[in-house]
Structure formats: C-alpha cells, structure tokens
PDB file of C-alpha atoms (C1' of nucleotides) in Angstrom:
ATOM      1  CA  MET A1200     -70.335 -98.280-138.048  1.00  0.00           C
ATOM      2  CA  THR A1201     -74.016 -99.084-138.097  1.00  0.00           C
ATOM      3  CA  LYS A1202     -75.931 -99.247-141.323  1.00  0.00           C
ATOM      4  CA  ASN A1203     -78.288 -96.532-140.068  1.00  0.00           C
ATOM      5  CA  GLN A1204     -80.870 -97.337-142.663  1.00  0.00           C
ATOM      6  CA  ILE A1205     -84.153 -99.083-142.050  1.00  0.00           C
ATOM      7  CA  SER A1206     -87.555 -99.295-143.694  1.00  0.00           C
ATOM      8  CA  GLY A1207     -91.143-100.183-142.984  1.00  0.00           C
ATOM      9  CA  TYR A1208     -94.692-100.252-144.253  1.00  0.00           C
ATOM     10  CA  ILE A1209     -97.847 -98.567-143.010  1.00  0.00           C
ATOM     11  CA  ASP A1210    -101.115-100.170-144.031  1.00  0.00           C
ATOM     12  CA  THR A1211    -103.320 -97.079-143.812  1.00  0.00           C
ATOM     13  CA  PRO A1212    -104.714 -94.838-146.537  1.00  0.00           C
ATOM     14  CA  ILE A1213    -102.384 -91.850-146.755  1.00  0.00           C
ATOM     15  CA  ASP A1214    -102.309 -89.479-149.698  1.00  0.00           C
ATOM     16  CA  LEU A1215     -98.704 -88.312-149.712  1.00  0.00           C
ATOM     17  CA  GLU A1216     -99.059 -85.723-152.444  1.00  0.00           C
ATOM     18  CA  SER A1217    -101.874 -83.739-150.843  1.00  0.00           C
ATOM     19  CA  SER A1218    -100.623 -84.212-147.287  1.00  0.00           C
ATOM     20  CA  LEU A1219     -96.933 -83.412-147.759  1.00  0.00           C
ATOM     21  CA  CYS A1220     -96.975 -81.026-150.736  1.00  0.00           C
ATOM     22  CA  GLY A1221    -100.431 -79.496-150.572  1.00  0.00           C
ATOM     23  CA  GLY A1222     -99.655 -76.386-148.593  1.00  0.00           C
ATOM     24  CA  GLN A1223     -99.129 -77.568-145.039  1.00  0.00           C
ATOM     25  CA  SER A1224     -95.416 -78.192-145.369  1.00  0.00           C
ATOM     26  CA  PHE A1225     -92.949 -76.826-147.900  1.00  0.00           C
ATOM     27  CA  ARG A1226     -89.896 -78.944-147.340  1.00  0.00           C
ATOM     28  CA  TRP A1227     -90.640 -82.234-149.129  1.00  0.00           C
ATOM     29  CA  MET A1228     -88.845 -83.084-152.336  1.00  0.00           C
ATOM     30  CA  ILE A1229     -90.303 -85.495-154.862  1.00  0.00           C
ATOM     31  CA  LYS A1230     -87.877 -87.602-156.846  1.00  0.00           C
ATOM     32  CA  ASN A1231     -88.800 -90.803-158.659  1.00  0.00           C
ATOM     33  CA  LYS A1232     -92.152 -90.838-156.878  1.00  0.00           C
ATOM     34  CA  ARG A1233     -90.392 -90.774-153.531  1.00  0.00           C
ATOM     35  CA  PHE A1234     -91.113 -88.006-151.052  1.00  0.00           C
ATOM     36  CA  ARG A1235     -87.988 -87.071-149.156  1.00  0.00           C
ATOM     37  CA  GLY A1236     -87.826 -84.828-146.130  1.00  0.00           C
ATOM     38  CA  VAL A1237     -86.640 -84.471-142.557  1.00  0.00           C
ATOM     39  CA  ILE A1238     -88.741 -85.227-139.500  1.00  0.00           C
ATOM     40  CA  ARG A1239     -87.122 -84.461-136.137  1.00  0.00           C
ATOM     41  CA  ASN A1240     -83.642 -84.566-137.630  1.00  0.00           C
ATOM     42  CA  VAL A1241     -84.268 -87.921-139.291  1.00  0.00           C
ATOM     43  CA  ILE A1242     -84.123 -88.161-143.078  1.00  0.00           C
ATOM     44  CA  ILE A1243     -87.219 -90.013-144.255  1.00  0.00           C
ATOM     45  CA  GLU A1244     -88.498 -91.124-147.635  1.00  0.00           C
ATOM     46  CA  PHE A1245     -92.104 -92.116-148.285  1.00  0.00           C
ATOM     47  CA  GLN A1246     -93.633 -93.857-151.251  1.00  0.00           C
ATOM     48  CA  GLN A1247     -97.199 -94.867-152.082  1.00  0.00           C
ATOM     49  CA  LYS A1248     -97.445 -98.637-152.090  1.00  0.00           C
ATOM     50  CA  ASP A1249    -100.500-100.858-152.400  1.00  0.00           C
ATOM     51  CA  ARG A1250    -103.088 -99.719-149.862  1.00  0.00           C
ATOM     52  CA  GLY A1251    -100.637 -97.697-147.780  1.00  0.00           C
ATOM     53  CA  ILE A1252     -97.148 -96.251-147.837  1.00  0.00           C
ATOM     54  CA  CYS A1253     -93.648 -97.565-147.327  1.00  0.00           C
ATOM     55  CA  TRP A1254     -90.854 -95.570-145.741  1.00  0.00           C
ATOM     56  CA  ASN A1255     -87.074 -95.540-145.478  1.00  0.00           C
ATOM     57  CA  SER A1256     -84.992 -93.733-142.906  1.00  0.00           C
ATOM     58  CA  TYR A1257     -81.405 -92.836-143.662  1.00  0.00           C
ATOM     59  CA  ASN A1258     -79.593 -91.511-140.635  1.00  0.00           C
ATOM     60  CA  ASN A1259     -81.319 -93.306-137.798  1.00  0.00           C
ATOM     61  CA  ASP A1260     -82.111 -96.981-137.291  1.00  0.00           C
ATOM     62  CA  ASP A1261     -84.130 -96.883-134.089  1.00  0.00           C
ATOM     63  CA  LEU A1262     -87.258 -98.627-135.310  1.00  0.00           C
ATOM     64  CA  ASN A1263     -89.450 -97.711-132.359  1.00  0.00           C
ATOM     65  CA  PHE A1264     -88.460 -94.085-132.555  1.00  0.00           C
ATOM     66  CA  ILE A1265     -89.057 -93.853-136.293  1.00  0.00           C
ATOM     67  CA  ASN A1266     -92.417 -95.547-136.048  1.00  0.00           C
ATOM     68  CA  GLN A1267     -93.383 -93.127-133.358  1.00  0.00           C
ATOM     69  CA  ILE A1268     -92.311 -89.940-135.130  1.00  0.00           C
ATOM     70  CA  ILE A1269     -93.952 -91.007-138.378  1.00  0.00           C
ATOM     71  CA  ALA A1270     -97.205 -91.847-136.624  1.00  0.00           C
ATOM     72  CA  GLU A1271     -97.108 -88.489-134.920  1.00  0.00           C
ATOM     73  CA  TYR A1272     -96.146 -86.534-138.042  1.00  0.00           C
ATOM     74  CA  LEU A1273     -98.844 -88.124-140.207  1.00  0.00           C
ATOM     75  CA  ASP A1274    -101.463 -88.014-137.461  1.00  0.00           C
ATOM     76  CA  LEU A1275    -102.113 -91.735-137.775  1.00  0.00           C
ATOM     77  CA  ASN A1276    -104.293 -91.818-134.679  1.00  0.00           C
ATOM     78  CA  PHE A1277    -106.888 -89.761-136.486  1.00  0.00           C
ATOM     79  CA  ASP A1278    -109.549 -92.073-137.890  1.00  0.00           C
ATOM     80  CA  LEU A1279    -110.463 -90.854-141.364  1.00  0.00           C
ATOM     81  CA  LYS A1280    -113.289 -93.328-141.697  1.00  0.00           C
ATOM     82  CA  LYS A1281    -114.976 -92.023-138.600  1.00  0.00           C
ATOM     83  CA  PHE A1282    -114.323 -88.484-139.754  1.00  0.00           C
ATOM     84  CA  SER A1283    -116.157 -89.298-142.955  1.00  0.00           C
ATOM     85  CA  GLU A1284    -119.020 -90.937-141.068  1.00  0.00           C
ATOM     86  CA  ARG A1285    -119.396 -87.965-138.746  1.00  0.00           C
ATOM     87  CA  ASN A1286    -119.769 -85.731-141.810  1.00  0.00           C
ATOM     88  CA  LEU A1287    -121.794 -88.059-143.976  1.00  0.00           C
ATOM     89  CA  LYS A1288    -124.454 -85.479-144.816  1.00  0.00           C
ATOM     90  CA  ASP A1289    -122.000 -82.761-145.738  1.00  0.00           C
ATOM     91  CA  ILE A1290    -121.806 -82.777-149.519  1.00  0.00           C
ATOM     92  CA  ALA A1291    -118.815 -80.461-149.694  1.00  0.00           C
ATOM     93  CA  ILE A1292    -116.725 -82.623-147.390  1.00  0.00           C
ATOM     94  CA  GLN A1293    -117.819 -85.854-149.040  1.00  0.00           C
ATOM     95  CA  SER A1294    -116.988 -84.679-152.540  1.00  0.00           C
ATOM     96  CA  SER A1295    -113.509 -83.708-151.389  1.00  0.00           C
ATOM     97  CA  LEU A1296    -113.078 -86.993-149.550  1.00  0.00           C
ATOM     98  CA  ASP A1297    -113.835 -88.750-152.837  1.00  0.00           C
ATOM     99  CA  LYS A1298    -110.828 -87.072-154.415  1.00  0.00           C
ATOM    100  CA  TYR A1299    -108.334 -86.692-151.591  1.00  0.00           C
ATOM    101  CA  TYR A1300    -109.086 -89.542-149.228  1.00  0.00           C
ATOM    102  CA  GLY A1301    -105.912 -90.041-147.229  1.00  0.00           C
ATOM    103  CA  LEU A1302    -105.115 -86.352-146.921  1.00  0.00           C
ATOM    104  CA  ARG A1303    -103.930 -85.857-143.368  1.00  0.00           C
ATOM    105  CA  ILE A1304    -103.152 -82.980-141.056  1.00  0.00           C
ATOM    106  CA  LEU A1305     -99.437 -82.972-140.276  1.00  0.00           C
ATOM    107  CA  ASN A1306     -97.840 -82.514-136.889  1.00  0.00           C
ATOM    108  CA  GLN A1307     -94.824 -80.453-137.841  1.00  0.00           C
ATOM    109  CA  ASP A1308     -92.142 -78.777-135.817  1.00  0.00           C
ATOM    110  CA  PRO A1309     -93.806 -75.556-134.561  1.00  0.00           C
ATOM    111  CA  TRP A1310     -90.853 -73.277-135.239  1.00  0.00           C
ATOM    112  CA  GLU A1311     -90.449 -74.475-138.801  1.00  0.00           C
ATOM    113  CA  CYS A1312     -94.189 -74.240-139.297  1.00  0.00           C
ATOM    114  CA  LEU A1313     -94.339 -70.704-137.927  1.00  0.00           C
ATOM    115  CA  VAL A1314     -91.548 -69.484-140.193  1.00  0.00           C
ATOM    116  CA  SER A1315     -93.120 -71.231-143.180  1.00  0.00           C
ATOM    117  CA  PHE A1316     -96.469 -69.539-142.719  1.00  0.00           C
ATOM    118  CA  ILE A1317     -94.965 -66.134-142.079  1.00  0.00           C
ATOM    119  CA  CYS A1318     -93.460 -66.669-145.538  1.00  0.00           C
ATOM    120  CA  SER A1319     -96.881 -67.550-146.932  1.00  0.00           C
ATOM    121  CA  ALA A1320     -98.367 -64.058-146.652  1.00  0.00           C
ATOM    122  CA  ALA A1321     -99.483 -62.791-150.065  1.00  0.00           C
ATOM    123  CA  SER A1322     -97.472 -65.538-151.712  1.00  0.00           C
ATOM    124  CA  ASN A1323     -98.039 -68.803-153.520  1.00  0.00           C
ATOM    125  CA  LEU A1324     -97.021 -72.431-153.168  1.00  0.00           C
ATOM    126  CA  ASN A1325     -93.996 -72.205-155.479  1.00  0.00           C
ATOM    127  CA  LYS A1326     -92.613 -69.114-153.910  1.00  0.00           C
ATOM    128  CA  ILE A1327     -93.219 -70.231-150.341  1.00  0.00           C
ATOM    129  CA  THR A1328     -91.419 -73.480-151.112  1.00  0.00           C
ATOM    130  CA  LYS A1329     -88.433 -71.595-152.495  1.00  0.00           C
ATOM    131  CA  ASN A1330     -88.344 -69.303-149.456  1.00  0.00           C
ATOM    132  CA  VAL A1331     -88.642 -72.109-146.908  1.00  0.00           C
ATOM    133  CA  GLN A1332     -86.088 -74.295-148.631  1.00  0.00           C
ATOM    134  CA  SER A1333     -83.536 -71.517-148.812  1.00  0.00           C
ATOM    135  CA  ILE A1334     -84.065 -70.760-145.120  1.00  0.00           C
ATOM    136  CA  MET A1335     -83.677 -74.445-144.409  1.00  0.00           C
ATOM    137  CA  LYS A1336     -80.213 -74.326-145.949  1.00  0.00           C
ATOM    138  CA  ILE A1337     -79.084 -71.951-143.203  1.00  0.00           C
ATOM    139  CA  GLY A1338     -79.319 -75.033-141.000  1.00  0.00           C
ATOM    140  CA  GLU A1339     -77.032 -78.022-140.695  1.00  0.00           C
ATOM    141  CA  LYS A1340     -76.660 -80.368-143.640  1.00  0.00           C
ATOM    142  CA  ILE A1341     -77.159 -83.953-142.572  1.00  0.00           C
ATOM    143  CA  GLY A1342     -77.258 -85.967-145.791  1.00  0.00           C
ATOM    144  CA  PRO A1343     -76.320 -86.108-149.476  1.00  0.00           C
ATOM    145  CA  GLU A1344     -79.548 -84.801-151.004  1.00  0.00           C
ATOM    146  CA  GLU A1345     -80.516 -81.207-151.601  1.00  0.00           C
ATOM    147  CA  ILE A1346     -83.227 -81.416-148.991  1.00  0.00           C
ATOM    148  CA  ASP A1347     -81.210 -82.992-146.156  1.00  0.00           C
ATOM    149  CA  TYR A1348     -81.012 -80.134-143.681  1.00  0.00           C
ATOM    150  CA  ILE A1349     -82.029 -79.530-140.099  1.00  0.00           C
ATOM    151  CA  PHE A1350     -84.207 -76.438-140.021  1.00  0.00           C
ATOM    152  CA  PRO A1351     -82.178 -73.584-138.460  1.00  0.00           C
ATOM    153  CA  SER A1352     -82.885 -72.534-134.877  1.00  0.00           C
ATOM    154  CA  PRO A1353     -84.223 -69.064-134.008  1.00  0.00           C
ATOM    155  CA  GLN A1354     -80.714 -68.116-132.917  1.00  0.00           C
ATOM    156  CA  LYS A1355     -79.209 -69.207-136.232  1.00  0.00           C
ATOM    157  CA  ILE A1356     -81.790 -67.262-138.193  1.00  0.00           C
ATOM    158  CA  LEU A1357     -81.286 -64.190-136.040  1.00  0.00           C
ATOM    159  CA  THR A1358     -77.534 -64.354-136.614  1.00  0.00           C
ATOM    160  CA  PHE A1359     -78.117 -64.788-140.324  1.00  0.00           C
ATOM    161  CA  GLY A1360     -79.923 -61.470-140.227  1.00  0.00           C
ATOM    162  CA  GLU A1361     -82.832 -59.596-141.760  1.00  0.00           C
ATOM    163  CA  LEU A1362     -80.992 -58.250-144.776  1.00  0.00           C
ATOM    164  CA  LYS A1363     -79.845 -61.667-145.905  1.00  0.00           C
ATOM    165  CA  LEU A1364     -83.347 -63.026-145.392  1.00  0.00           C
ATOM    166  CA  ARG A1365     -84.593 -60.275-147.666  1.00  0.00           C
ATOM    167  CA  ASN A1366     -82.022 -61.269-150.221  1.00  0.00           C
ATOM    168  CA  LEU A1367     -83.292 -64.850-150.101  1.00  0.00           C
ATOM    169  CA  GLY A1368     -86.500 -63.448-151.547  1.00  0.00           C
ATOM    170  CA  LEU A1369     -88.592 -63.060-148.397  1.00  0.00           C
ATOM    171  CA  GLY A1370     -89.176 -59.377-149.083  1.00  0.00           C
ATOM    172  CA  PHE A1371     -91.307 -57.591-146.506  1.00  0.00           C
ATOM    173  CA  ARG A1372     -91.654 -60.855-144.558  1.00  0.00           C
ATOM    174  CA  ALA A1373     -88.005 -60.835-143.467  1.00  0.00           C
ATOM    175  CA  PRO A1374     -88.469 -58.549-140.425  1.00  0.00           C
ATOM    176  CA  TYR A1375     -91.438 -60.686-139.352  1.00  0.00           C
ATOM    177  CA  VAL A1376     -89.282 -63.813-139.251  1.00  0.00           C
ATOM    178  CA  ILE A1377     -86.677 -61.904-137.239  1.00  0.00           C
ATOM    179  CA  ASP A1378     -89.338 -60.721-134.790  1.00  0.00           C
ATOM    180  CA  ALA A1379     -90.527 -64.289-134.318  1.00  0.00           C
ATOM    181  CA  ALA A1380     -86.973 -65.480-133.660  1.00  0.00           C
ATOM    182  CA  LEU A1381     -86.418 -62.671-131.161  1.00  0.00           C
ATOM    183  CA  LYS A1382     -89.614 -63.314-129.230  1.00  0.00           C
ATOM    184  CA  ILE A1383     -88.675 -66.977-128.902  1.00  0.00           C
ATOM    185  CA  ILE A1384     -85.094 -66.279-127.848  1.00  0.00           C
ATOM    186  CA  GLU A1385     -86.288 -63.728-125.311  1.00  0.00           C
ATOM    187  CA  GLU A1386     -88.777 -66.335-124.096  1.00  0.00           C
ATOM    188  CA  LYS A1387     -91.739 -64.102-124.661  1.00  0.00           C
ATOM    189  CA  ILE A1388     -93.189 -67.098-126.446  1.00  0.00           C
ATOM    190  CA  ASN A1389     -92.526 -70.775-125.845  1.00  0.00           C
ATOM    191  CA  LEU A1390     -93.919 -72.662-128.807  1.00  0.00           C
ATOM    192  CA  GLN A1391     -93.830 -76.108-127.217  1.00  0.00           C
ATOM    193  CA  SER A1392     -95.768 -74.931-124.177  1.00  0.00           C
ATOM    194  CA  LEU A1393     -98.553 -73.556-126.368  1.00  0.00           C
ATOM    195  CA  LYS A1394     -99.711 -77.145-126.850  1.00  0.00           C
ATOM    196  CA  PHE A1395    -100.855 -77.127-123.252  1.00  0.00           C
ATOM    197  CA  SER A1396    -102.720 -73.824-123.324  1.00  0.00           C
ATOM    198  CA  SER A1397    -106.222 -73.217-124.602  1.00  0.00           C
ATOM    199  CA  TYR A1398    -106.900 -72.458-128.254  1.00  0.00           C
ATOM    200  CA  ASP A1399    -107.682 -68.807-127.524  1.00  0.00           C
ATOM    201  CA  ILE A1400    -104.609 -68.160-125.394  1.00  0.00           C
ATOM    202  CA  SER A1401    -102.221 -69.932-127.773  1.00  0.00           C
ATOM    203  CA  LYS A1402    -103.634 -68.010-130.690  1.00  0.00           C
ATOM    204  CA  LYS A1403    -103.316 -64.659-128.931  1.00  0.00           C
ATOM    205  CA  LYS A1404     -99.693 -65.417-128.067  1.00  0.00           C
ATOM    206  CA  LEU A1405     -98.846 -66.294-131.654  1.00  0.00           C
ATOM    207  CA  MET A1406    -100.513 -63.103-132.853  1.00  0.00           C
ATOM    208  CA  MET A1407     -98.164 -61.054-130.671  1.00  0.00           C
ATOM    209  CA  ILE A1408     -95.543 -61.730-133.336  1.00  0.00           C
ATOM    210  CA  ASN A1409     -95.351 -59.091-136.056  1.00  0.00           C
ATOM    211  CA  GLY A1410     -96.661 -60.428-139.317  1.00  0.00           C
ATOM    212  CA  VAL A1411     -98.743 -63.100-137.629  1.00  0.00           C
ATOM    213  CA  GLY A1412    -102.476 -62.519-137.870  1.00  0.00           C
ATOM    214  CA  GLU A1413    -105.383 -64.832-137.414  1.00  0.00           C
ATOM    215  CA  LYS A1414    -104.837 -66.919-140.536  1.00  0.00           C
ATOM    216  CA  ILE A1415    -101.166 -67.661-139.904  1.00  0.00           C
ATOM    217  CA  ALA A1416    -101.783 -68.333-136.203  1.00  0.00           C
ATOM    218  CA  ASP A1417    -104.488 -70.840-137.096  1.00  0.00           C
ATOM    219  CA  CYS A1418    -102.161 -72.596-139.539  1.00  0.00           C
ATOM    220  CA  VAL A1419     -99.475 -72.988-136.891  1.00  0.00           C
ATOM    221  CA  LEU A1420    -102.056 -74.201-134.370  1.00  0.00           C
ATOM    222  CA  ALA A1421    -103.509 -76.727-136.803  1.00  0.00           C
ATOM    223  CA  PHE A1422    -100.374 -78.006-138.534  1.00  0.00           C
ATOM    224  CA  SER A1423     -97.889 -78.118-135.673  1.00  0.00           C
ATOM    225  CA  LEU A1424     -99.545 -77.696-132.287  1.00  0.00           C
ATOM    226  CA  ASN A1425    -102.271 -80.272-132.540  1.00  0.00           C
ATOM    227  CA  PHE A1426    -105.246 -77.927-132.285  1.00  0.00           C
ATOM    228  CA  SER A1427    -107.797 -79.870-134.289  1.00  0.00           C
ATOM    229  CA  ASN A1428    -110.358 -77.094-133.833  1.00  0.00           C
ATOM    230  CA  ALA A1429    -108.183 -74.491-135.572  1.00  0.00           C
ATOM    231  CA  PHE A1430    -109.711 -73.340-138.845  1.00  0.00           C
ATOM    232  CA  PRO A1431    -107.518 -71.072-140.992  1.00  0.00           C
ATOM    233  CA  VAL A1432    -109.553 -68.886-143.354  1.00  0.00           C
ATOM    234  CA  ASP A1433    -107.717 -67.689-146.440  1.00  0.00           C
ATOM    235  CA  ARG A1434    -109.302 -66.381-149.609  1.00  0.00           C
ATOM    236  CA  TRP A1435    -109.842 -69.922-150.968  1.00  0.00           C
ATOM    237  CA  VAL A1436    -111.448 -71.323-147.877  1.00  0.00           C
ATOM    238  CA  ARG A1437    -113.470 -68.129-147.638  1.00  0.00           C
ATOM    239  CA  ARG A1438    -114.848 -68.713-151.112  1.00  0.00           C
ATOM    240  CA  SER A1439    -115.515 -72.357-150.362  1.00  0.00           C
ATOM    241  CA  LEU A1440    -117.423 -71.594-147.155  1.00  0.00           C
ATOM    242  CA  ILE A1441    -119.546 -68.926-148.817  1.00  0.00           C
ATOM    243  CA  ASN A1442    -120.373 -71.105-151.824  1.00  0.00           C
ATOM    244  CA  GLN A1443    -120.845 -74.466-150.148  1.00  0.00           C
ATOM    245  CA  TYR A1444    -122.672 -73.333-147.028  1.00  0.00           C
ATOM    246  CA  ASN A1445    -124.544 -70.424-148.491  1.00  0.00           C
ATOM    247  CA  LEU A1446    -123.015 -67.812-146.234  1.00  0.00           C
ATOM    248  CA  SER A1447    -123.086 -64.081-146.831  1.00  0.00           C
ATOM    249  CA  GLU A1448    -120.290 -62.330-148.705  1.00  0.00           C
ATOM    250  CA  LYS A1449    -120.556 -59.683-146.033  1.00  0.00           C
ATOM    251  CA  LEU A1450    -119.029 -61.882-143.344  1.00  0.00           C
ATOM    252  CA  ASN A1451    -115.354 -61.151-142.816  1.00  0.00           C
ATOM    253  CA  ASN A1452    -112.749 -63.882-142.414  1.00  0.00           C
ATOM    254  CA  HIS A1453    -112.858 -63.683-138.644  1.00  0.00           C
ATOM    255  CA  GLU A1454    -116.605 -64.221-138.606  1.00  0.00           C
ATOM    256  CA  LEU A1455    -116.355 -67.066-141.103  1.00  0.00           C
ATOM    257  CA  GLY A1456    -113.710 -68.713-138.931  1.00  0.00           C
ATOM    258  CA  ASP A1457    -115.915 -68.439-135.868  1.00  0.00           C
ATOM    259  CA  TRP A1458    -118.807 -69.938-137.779  1.00  0.00           C
ATOM    260  CA  ALA A1459    -116.657 -72.850-138.952  1.00  0.00           C
ATOM    261  CA  ARG A1460    -115.088 -73.502-135.563  1.00  0.00           C
ATOM    262  CA  LYS A1461    -118.532 -73.667-133.986  1.00  0.00           C
ATOM    263  CA  ARG A1462    -119.887 -75.931-136.651  1.00  0.00           C
ATOM    264  CA  PHE A1463    -117.002 -78.350-137.145  1.00  0.00           C
ATOM    265  CA  LYS A1464    -115.397 -78.244-133.697  1.00  0.00           C
ATOM    266  CA  ASP A1465    -112.579 -80.805-133.449  1.00  0.00           C
ATOM    267  CA  ASP A1466    -112.975 -81.739-137.111  1.00  0.00           C
ATOM    268  CA  GLY A1467    -112.118 -78.159-138.038  1.00  0.00           C
ATOM    269  CA  SER A1468    -108.550 -78.559-139.202  1.00  0.00           C
ATOM    270  CA  TYR A1469    -109.425 -81.571-141.345  1.00  0.00           C
ATOM    271  CA  VAL A1470    -112.501 -79.952-142.811  1.00  0.00           C
ATOM    272  CA  GLN A1471    -110.468 -76.858-143.650  1.00  0.00           C
ATOM    273  CA  GLN A1472    -107.832 -78.861-145.529  1.00  0.00           C
ATOM    274  CA  TYR A1473    -110.374 -80.912-147.448  1.00  0.00           C
ATOM    275  CA  LEU A1474    -112.317 -77.807-148.464  1.00  0.00           C
ATOM    276  CA  PHE A1475    -109.101 -76.037-149.407  1.00  0.00           C
ATOM    277  CA  HIS A1476    -107.906 -78.840-151.663  1.00  0.00           C
ATOM    278  CA  ASN A1477    -111.253 -79.261-153.307  1.00  0.00           C
ATOM    279  CA  ILE A1478    -111.544 -75.627-154.317  1.00  0.00           C
ATOM    280  CA  LYS A1479    -107.906 -75.141-155.334  1.00  0.00           C
ATOM    281  CA  ASN A1480    -107.526 -78.144-157.595  1.00  0.00           C
TER     282      ASN A1480
ATOM    283  C1'  DT B 284    -113.719 -49.113-136.044  1.00  0.00           C
ATOM    284  C1'  DG B 285    -113.795 -50.636-140.888  1.00  0.00           C
ATOM    285  C1'  DG B 286    -111.670 -50.517-145.096  1.00  0.00           C
ATOM    286  C1'  DA B 287    -108.380 -49.887-148.488  1.00  0.00           C
ATOM    287  C1'  DA B 288    -103.412 -48.976-149.824  1.00  0.00           C
ATOM    288  C1'  DG B 289     -98.719 -50.638-149.525  1.00  0.00           C
ATOM    289  C1'  DC B 290     -95.383 -54.050-148.991  1.00  0.00           C
ATOM    290  C1'  DC B 291     -91.121 -57.699-151.832  1.00  0.00           C
ATOM    291  C1'  DT B 292     -90.915 -60.437-155.726  1.00  0.00           C
ATOM    292  C1'  DG B 293     -91.724 -64.300-158.996  1.00  0.00           C
ATOM    293  C1'  DG B 294     -95.083 -66.002-162.016  1.00  0.00           C
ATOM    294  C1'  DT B 295     -98.747 -65.410-165.336  1.00  0.00           C
ATOM    295  C1'  DG B 296    -101.391 -63.276-168.829  1.00  0.00           C
ATOM    296  C1'  DT B 297    -101.718 -59.697-172.505  1.00  0.00           C
TER     297       DT B 297
ATOM    298  C1'  DA C1069     -90.951 -57.784-175.467  1.00  0.00           C
ATOM    299  C1'  DA C1070     -92.441 -55.276-171.898  1.00  0.00           C
ATOM    300  C1'  DC C1071     -95.673 -54.399-168.740  1.00  0.00           C
ATOM    301  C1'  DA C1072     -99.583 -54.909-165.601  1.00  0.00           C
ATOM    302  C1'  DC C1073    -101.491 -57.619-162.391  1.00  0.00           C
ATOM    303  C1'  DC C1074    -101.883 -60.872-158.846  1.00  0.00           C
ATOM    304  C1'  DA C1075    -100.788 -64.135-154.950  1.00  0.00           C
ATOM    305  C1'  DG C1076    -102.644 -69.212-149.312  1.00  0.00           C
ATOM    306  C1'  DG C1077    -101.800 -61.857-145.428  1.00  0.00           C
ATOM    307  C1'  DC C1078    -100.446 -58.276-142.223  1.00  0.00           C
ATOM    308  C1'  DT C1079     -99.626 -53.469-140.703  1.00  0.00           C
ATOM    309  C1'  DT C1080    -100.591 -48.917-141.071  1.00  0.00           C
ATOM    310  C1'  DC C1081    -103.061 -44.912-141.953  1.00  0.00           C
TER     311       DC C1081
END
DNA sequence: TGGAAGCCTGGTGT
DNA sequence: AACACCAGGCTTC
C-alpha cells in the first residue's frame, strides 16, 4: 500500500476564504482553519501560510498531477498584479483589491458548477451550500470526512429523481436539475465542448436548460468553463454597477451585463467577483 | 414585449 | 410565539 498522502506549498497570494467560500463554490468545509474539498476526485486541504498557501492531498500522491489540478482550479496563471495595474484608475476595483487581494476565479467541474448555480436561484449562501452538499452525498464517498464525496454524475442524479431532490430542500429548482441532467445524458449539451465554442454560443446552449437564464449561464461560463469575459449580473452586482459607475436604474440586468462585458472584456469575471465581494461584505 | 406574480423553503426581523 | 418577508433567479401569464 502506498501512503497516498503528499503536501506542498504555493508562494502566491491566494485568499482562500473569499475564493473557496465566497459564492463560487459551495463544497468546501472549514475545520481548524483548513479548507477541505474535492478537486477532480482528489481530496485536498488548503491552509493559509506565510505569503501563500500550503496543501495536502489524501487519496492521490501523484505530485505532478496534483500541482497541475491545483494550478488549474485556483487559476494560478492569472496575474493579479497585472490585473490590478490594468485597472489602476478604477476606484471600485482598487478598493475591493485592498480588502480581498488574492481572491481568484475558480475553474470548477462544469457539471457540479451548473447544478450548484441552478440551486442558487432566489436563494442564499447558507441554503445553497446545504443543497449542494446534500446533492454531493448522492455521489461516491471517498474519504473519512463529511465532505469527501465525488459529485454525482447526471445519470446518478436522474436515477435519484426529482421528488427526492425536492425533499433535499431544492424546492422548485428540482425539475431544473433533472432537465439539466437529461439534456446532458441525451447529448443535447456537452459541457466540456462548450470551452471550445464562442461565449455567445456557449451561453445560448446553457440557457436551453430550464431554470438557466443569463445570470446562471454566466456563472457557469466564468467559474467552470474559463470564459474570463463572462460577467454575471445579480442584484448585488447590479447595485454595485449602478452606484460605482453612475449608471441608470432604468438599465435592466442584460443591458448592465453588456455594458460591463464591453468595458472590462477579459477582466470581466474577476471584476465581477471583486465588485460582488466588496458590496456584500 | 415588458413587467410583475409565483415558485420551495430556511433564515431573519418584528 | 407566530407571522411576514425576503433571498446571489427563472418561467409564465
């Protein structure tokens, strides 16, 4: 038997709290200042340490692989310093950077991300987390902790059924999750392939799913499909845009999103998260 | 074609 | 204590 447990250190500013538990992902558990979760079937723990973070993996000891999936998940190729420099004159972005420097856009599994944000409709962080974590437990348990599950496949969720999803507390969102699972099983949508389509086409495809409108589609595009120009507009970001950039209350969320995508381009997803955190907390 | 009601349900405020 | 009201949105009318 191998030990299966390895660790490492990443010397880059990463704010674990805002990145992992700030509303992009809902499956990280904090215990003794350690953030535990599952990335690509590998159980990982992160902890803030000195200028960066340290990590442990528990069911995989392939160092190259772990380094690679962590770098991908935490978007380590994105240069926050340059991001800040590009937006030096933007007071709203700078004031948020002061507080949340190290907040990063995650690269999550698209299926898990899609289900999570379908659950987010008219909900709140606590409730979404409960919903997502109970769905997660439909999947395979791979470790001793409460959080150590592989997120269930579309087929598994479909088999589990709408009624039981309702009973987990999803409410009116349950049939939406089922519709998403169905469209993926029937290959009407291939989430992985969306990475290689344009922003507009990928977004339209996602919005074919019942319960997925512009906001949820943008979240999935930004937080799991690597579309850095995606800019989800919820009521908080709406308020932030109107206040900080002096925009009219009369603009609807679609128009605000268009405005932001034009203005921030490939910084969009980062700008959105920084504005979101700054207005919420 | 825009705008508001309705949807599940847990949490918060009164 | 019980009750209204709302929440990181979408669909329907």
